[in-house]
Structures are given as C-alpha cells and as structure tokens.
C-alpha cells in the first residue's frame, strides 16, 4: 500500500515544477522561486512517504517472520506432544516452551507496530515544526541517493 504522503508529495512536486517553468517562461521571478520551493517541498513529502512505506514494510516483514517462527514451533511441539514415546513432563515442558515463544512473538509484533506508529508521528511532528530543515535533509538524502544510483550505473 502506497502512503498518501507519496501521492500528495508527487502531485505537489509536479505542480511546483509546472509553476517554476511557467515563471521561467513568463519572466516572473516570484512564480519561478515559489514553484521551485513547492517542488522541493513536494519531493520532501514524497521522501517522507517512502520512508514510512519502508518502515511499514520492515515491520510487516518482522511480523511475518515472527508468525512463521511461531507456526514452526507450534508444529514441532505438536509433533512432540502427539508422540506416545515422550514422557508427560517432556510434553508439558515442550508445550510451555511453545506458549512462551508464542507470547514473546506476539509481544514483539505489538511493540514493533507501536514503535512504528510512534516514530511515524514523531517524524511528522518534526517535519511540521522544522519544514526548512526537513527540506534540506530530504534534499541531501535525495542527492546522496542520486549519487549512489548514478555510481552503480557506471
């Protein structure tokens, strides 16, 4: 799922690029500068949305891995518990281990989801409080990524 910040950021960047081009064509320095500023702000918002998407994808990957691990433990314990040659104490210990691992995986998933939400809100608050600094950071990140991409093509 694509974050709405990516969509609105791309639209704002496109609008800013158009406004800047119109300002260049008409000789309006004001429109040209405003357009470039809107374009940069849109690119920063788009990068923010991409970061949120990446964090969400990482959290989902961790949750999927935790669920997979829980399923493997469940299957292993189920095989042990169903076996007739395992002592009742061993079956109970295996079942308790499964319960603990399952609880741990669920807790890790819930904590990861909470941390992702809190981090997302925190980043949004920082962007709102310091838009110029956020724009400069986003520009620097974009420039760095551009250098990395162009270096890998050579």
mmCIF file of C-alpha atoms in Angstrom:
data_model
loop_
_atom_site.group_PDB
_atom_site.id
_atom_site.type_symbol
_atom_site.label_atom_id
_atom_site.label_comp_id
_atom_site.label_asym_id
_atom_site.label_seq_id
_atom_site.Cartn_x
_atom_site.Cartn_y
_atom_site.Cartn_z
ATOM 1 C CA UNK A 1 0.000 0.000 0.000
ATOM 2 C CA UNK A 2 1.396 3.371 -1.017
ATOM 3 C CA UNK A 3 1.411 6.082 1.614
ATOM 4 C CA UNK A 4 -0.720 9.173 0.852
ATOM 5 C CA UNK A 5 2.273 11.415 1.551
ATOM 6 C CA UNK A 6 3.951 9.919 -1.505
ATOM 7 C CA UNK A 7 0.969 10.738 -3.706
ATOM 8 C CA UNK A 8 0.420 14.266 -2.417
ATOM 9 C CA UNK A 9 4.167 14.910 -2.453
ATOM 10 C CA UNK A 10 4.461 13.817 -6.077
ATOM 11 C CA UNK A 11 1.468 15.991 -7.025
ATOM 12 C CA UNK A 12 2.893 18.981 -5.167
ATOM 13 C CA UNK A 13 6.314 18.464 -6.796
ATOM 14 C CA UNK A 14 4.723 18.303 -10.237
ATOM 15 C CA UNK A 15 2.669 21.444 -9.557
ATOM 16 C CA UNK A 16 5.770 23.238 -8.326
ATOM 17 C CA UNK A 17 7.743 22.184 -11.374
ATOM 18 C CA UNK A 18 4.980 23.492 -13.639
ATOM 19 C CA UNK A 19 4.736 26.756 -11.720
ATOM 20 C CA UNK A 20 8.518 27.179 -11.900
ATOM 21 C CA UNK A 21 8.532 26.501 -15.646
ATOM 22 C CA UNK A 22 5.714 28.991 -16.212
ATOM 23 C CA UNK A 23 7.589 31.538 -14.100
ATOM 24 C CA UNK A 24 10.718 30.960 -16.184
ATOM 25 C CA UNK A 25 8.771 31.369 -19.434
ATOM 26 C CA UNK A 26 6.941 34.498 -18.355
ATOM 27 C CA UNK A 27 9.950 36.012 -16.622
ATOM 28 C CA UNK A 28 8.181 36.055 -13.259
ATOM 29 C CA UNK A 29 10.922 35.550 -10.713
ATOM 30 C CA UNK A 30 8.340 35.201 -7.934
ATOM 31 C CA UNK A 31 6.497 32.331 -9.671
ATOM 32 C CA UNK A 32 9.769 30.680 -10.560
ATOM 33 C CA UNK A 33 11.063 30.742 -6.981
ATOM 34 C CA UNK A 34 7.699 29.726 -5.477
ATOM 35 C CA UNK A 35 7.454 26.879 -7.953
ATOM 36 C CA UNK A 36 10.917 25.577 -7.107
ATOM 37 C CA UNK A 37 10.098 25.788 -3.390
ATOM 38 C CA UNK A 38 6.817 23.888 -3.900
ATOM 39 C CA UNK A 39 8.653 21.299 -5.978
ATOM 40 C CA UNK A 40 11.263 20.779 -3.258
ATOM 41 C CA UNK A 41 8.587 20.569 -0.548
ATOM 42 C CA UNK A 42 6.698 18.014 -2.619
ATOM 43 C CA UNK A 43 9.838 15.955 -3.079
ATOM 44 C CA UNK A 44 10.466 16.078 0.676
ATOM 45 C CA UNK A 45 6.902 14.922 1.373
ATOM 46 C CA UNK A 46 7.306 12.147 -1.192
ATOM 47 C CA UNK A 47 10.550 11.016 0.501
ATOM 48 C CA UNK A 48 8.794 11.086 3.871
ATOM 49 C CA UNK A 49 6.064 8.839 2.448
ATOM 50 C CA UNK A 50 8.677 6.499 1.018
ATOM 51 C CA UNK A 51 10.348 6.287 4.433
ATOM 52 C CA UNK A 52 7.013 5.458 6.050
ATOM 53 C CA UNK A 53 6.379 2.767 3.414
ATOM 54 C CA UNK A 54 9.813 1.275 4.021
ATOM 55 C CA UNK A 55 9.297 1.232 7.791
ATOM 56 C CA UNK A 56 5.837 -0.317 7.395
ATOM 57 C CA UNK A 57 7.224 -2.989 5.045
ATOM 58 C CA UNK A 58 10.016 -3.778 7.514
ATOM 59 C CA UNK A 59 7.532 -4.085 10.396
ATOM 60 C CA UNK A 60 5.333 -6.374 8.303
ATOM 61 C CA UNK A 61 8.377 -8.497 7.436
ATOM 62 C CA UNK A 62 9.272 -8.831 11.128
ATOM 63 C CA UNK A 63 5.667 -9.758 11.942
ATOM 64 C CA UNK A 64 5.567 -12.353 9.158
ATOM 65 C CA UNK A 65 8.845 -13.840 10.382
ATOM 66 C CA UNK A 66 7.524 -13.972 13.956
ATOM 67 C CA UNK A 67 4.311 -15.669 12.764
ATOM 68 C CA UNK A 68 6.325 -18.154 10.711
ATOM 69 C CA UNK A 69 8.553 -18.934 13.676
ATOM 70 C CA UNK A 70 5.510 -19.381 15.888
ATOM 71 C CA UNK A 71 3.995 -21.767 13.334
ATOM 72 C CA UNK A 72 7.184 -23.813 13.160
ATOM 73 C CA UNK A 73 7.350 -24.024 16.937
ATOM 74 C CA UNK A 74 3.674 -24.987 17.049
ATOM 75 C CA UNK A 75 4.246 -27.774 14.513
ATOM 76 C CA UNK A 76 7.326 -29.072 16.320
ATOM 77 C CA UNK A 77 5.636 -29.035 19.707
ATOM 78 C CA UNK A 78 2.531 -30.581 18.208
ATOM 79 C CA UNK A 79 4.644 -33.451 16.900
ATOM 80 C CA UNK A 80 6.251 -33.955 20.291
ATOM 81 C CA UNK A 81 3.019 -33.709 22.233
ATOM 82 C CA UNK A 82 1.297 -36.189 19.935
ATOM 83 C CA UNK A 83 4.080 -38.758 20.254
ATOM 84 C CA UNK A 84 3.463 -41.672 22.643
ATOM 85 C CA UNK A 85 7.133 -42.219 23.491
ATOM 86 C CA UNK A 86 7.648 -38.818 25.096
ATOM 87 C CA UNK A 87 7.222 -38.575 28.825
ATOM 88 C CA UNK A 88 4.387 -36.389 30.101
ATOM 89 C CA UNK A 89 6.851 -33.978 31.748
ATOM 90 C CA UNK A 90 8.737 -33.513 28.496
ATOM 91 C CA UNK A 91 5.474 -32.881 26.650
ATOM 92 C CA UNK A 92 4.484 -30.324 29.261
ATOM 93 C CA UNK A 93 7.879 -28.604 29.056
ATOM 94 C CA UNK A 94 7.683 -28.501 25.259
ATOM 95 C CA UNK A 95 4.160 -27.075 25.445
ATOM 96 C CA UNK A 96 5.255 -24.442 27.975
ATOM 97 C CA UNK A 97 8.180 -23.502 25.729
ATOM 98 C CA UNK A 98 5.792 -23.120 22.807
ATOM 99 C CA UNK A 99 3.472 -20.922 24.864
ATOM 100 C CA UNK A 100 6.379 -18.704 25.966
ATOM 101 C CA UNK A 101 7.753 -18.371 22.429
ATOM 102 C CA UNK A 102 4.300 -17.624 21.047
ATOM 103 C CA UNK A 103 3.680 -14.954 23.691
ATOM 104 C CA UNK A 104 7.110 -13.456 23.004
ATOM 105 C CA UNK A 105 6.454 -13.308 19.239
ATOM 106 C CA UNK A 106 3.054 -11.664 19.742
ATOM 107 C CA UNK A 107 4.547 -9.143 22.167
ATOM 108 C CA UNK A 108 7.397 -8.341 19.742
ATOM 109 C CA UNK A 109 4.899 -7.791 16.935
ATOM 110 C CA UNK A 110 2.735 -5.474 19.066
ATOM 111 C CA UNK A 111 5.755 -3.492 20.285
ATOM 112 C CA UNK A 112 7.103 -3.146 16.739
ATOM 113 C CA UNK A 113 3.763 -1.884 15.460
ATOM 114 C CA UNK A 114 3.527 0.612 18.337
ATOM 115 C CA UNK A 115 7.099 1.834 17.773
ATOM 116 C CA UNK A 116 6.404 2.282 14.065
ATOM 117 C CA UNK A 117 3.315 4.397 14.766
ATOM 118 C CA UNK A 118 5.106 6.477 17.388
ATOM 119 C CA UNK A 119 8.103 7.002 15.101
ATOM 120 C CA UNK A 120 5.880 7.961 12.193
ATOM 121 C CA UNK A 121 4.076 10.573 14.300
ATOM 122 C CA UNK A 122 7.373 11.850 15.672
ATOM 123 C CA UNK A 123 8.821 12.320 12.179
ATOM 124 C CA UNK A 124 5.642 14.079 11.068
ATOM 125 C CA UNK A 125 5.809 16.419 14.029
ATOM 126 C CA UNK A 126 9.454 17.244 13.304
ATOM 127 C CA UNK A 127 8.698 17.932 9.637
ATOM 128 C CA UNK A 128 5.820 20.216 10.639
ATOM 129 C CA UNK A 129 7.915 22.026 13.245
ATOM 130 C CA UNK A 130 11.030 22.441 11.074
ATOM 131 C CA UNK A 131 9.950 22.454 7.423
ATOM 132 C CA UNK A 132 13.074 24.172 6.083
ATOM 133 C CA UNK A 133 15.452 21.836 7.925
ATOM 134 C CA UNK A 134 13.358 18.872 6.777
ATOM 135 C CA UNK A 135 13.558 20.118 3.228
ATOM 136 C CA UNK A 136 17.330 20.440 3.447
ATOM 137 C CA UNK A 137 17.678 16.958 4.947
ATOM 138 C CA UNK A 138 15.396 15.471 2.280
ATOM 139 C CA UNK A 139 17.388 17.237 -0.425
ATOM 140 C CA UNK A 140 20.662 15.925 0.977
ATOM 141 C CA UNK A 141 19.259 12.400 1.160
ATOM 142 C CA UNK A 142 17.945 12.679 -2.394
ATOM 143 C CA UNK A 143 21.288 13.975 -3.599
ATOM 144 C CA UNK A 144 23.096 11.117 -1.859
ATOM 145 C CA UNK A 145 20.740 8.550 -3.337
ATOM 146 C CA UNK A 146 21.228 10.107 -6.755
ATOM 147 C CA UNK A 147 24.982 9.775 -6.380
ATOM 148 C CA UNK A 148 24.623 6.142 -5.346
ATOM 149 C CA UNK A 149 22.336 5.315 -8.257
ATOM 150 C CA UNK A 150 24.492 7.092 -10.822
ATOM 151 C CA UNK A 151 27.661 5.475 -9.440
ATOM 152 C CA UNK A 152 26.129 1.987 -9.736
ATOM 153 C CA UNK A 153 25.249 2.579 -13.405
ATOM 154 C CA UNK A 154 28.830 3.493 -14.395
#
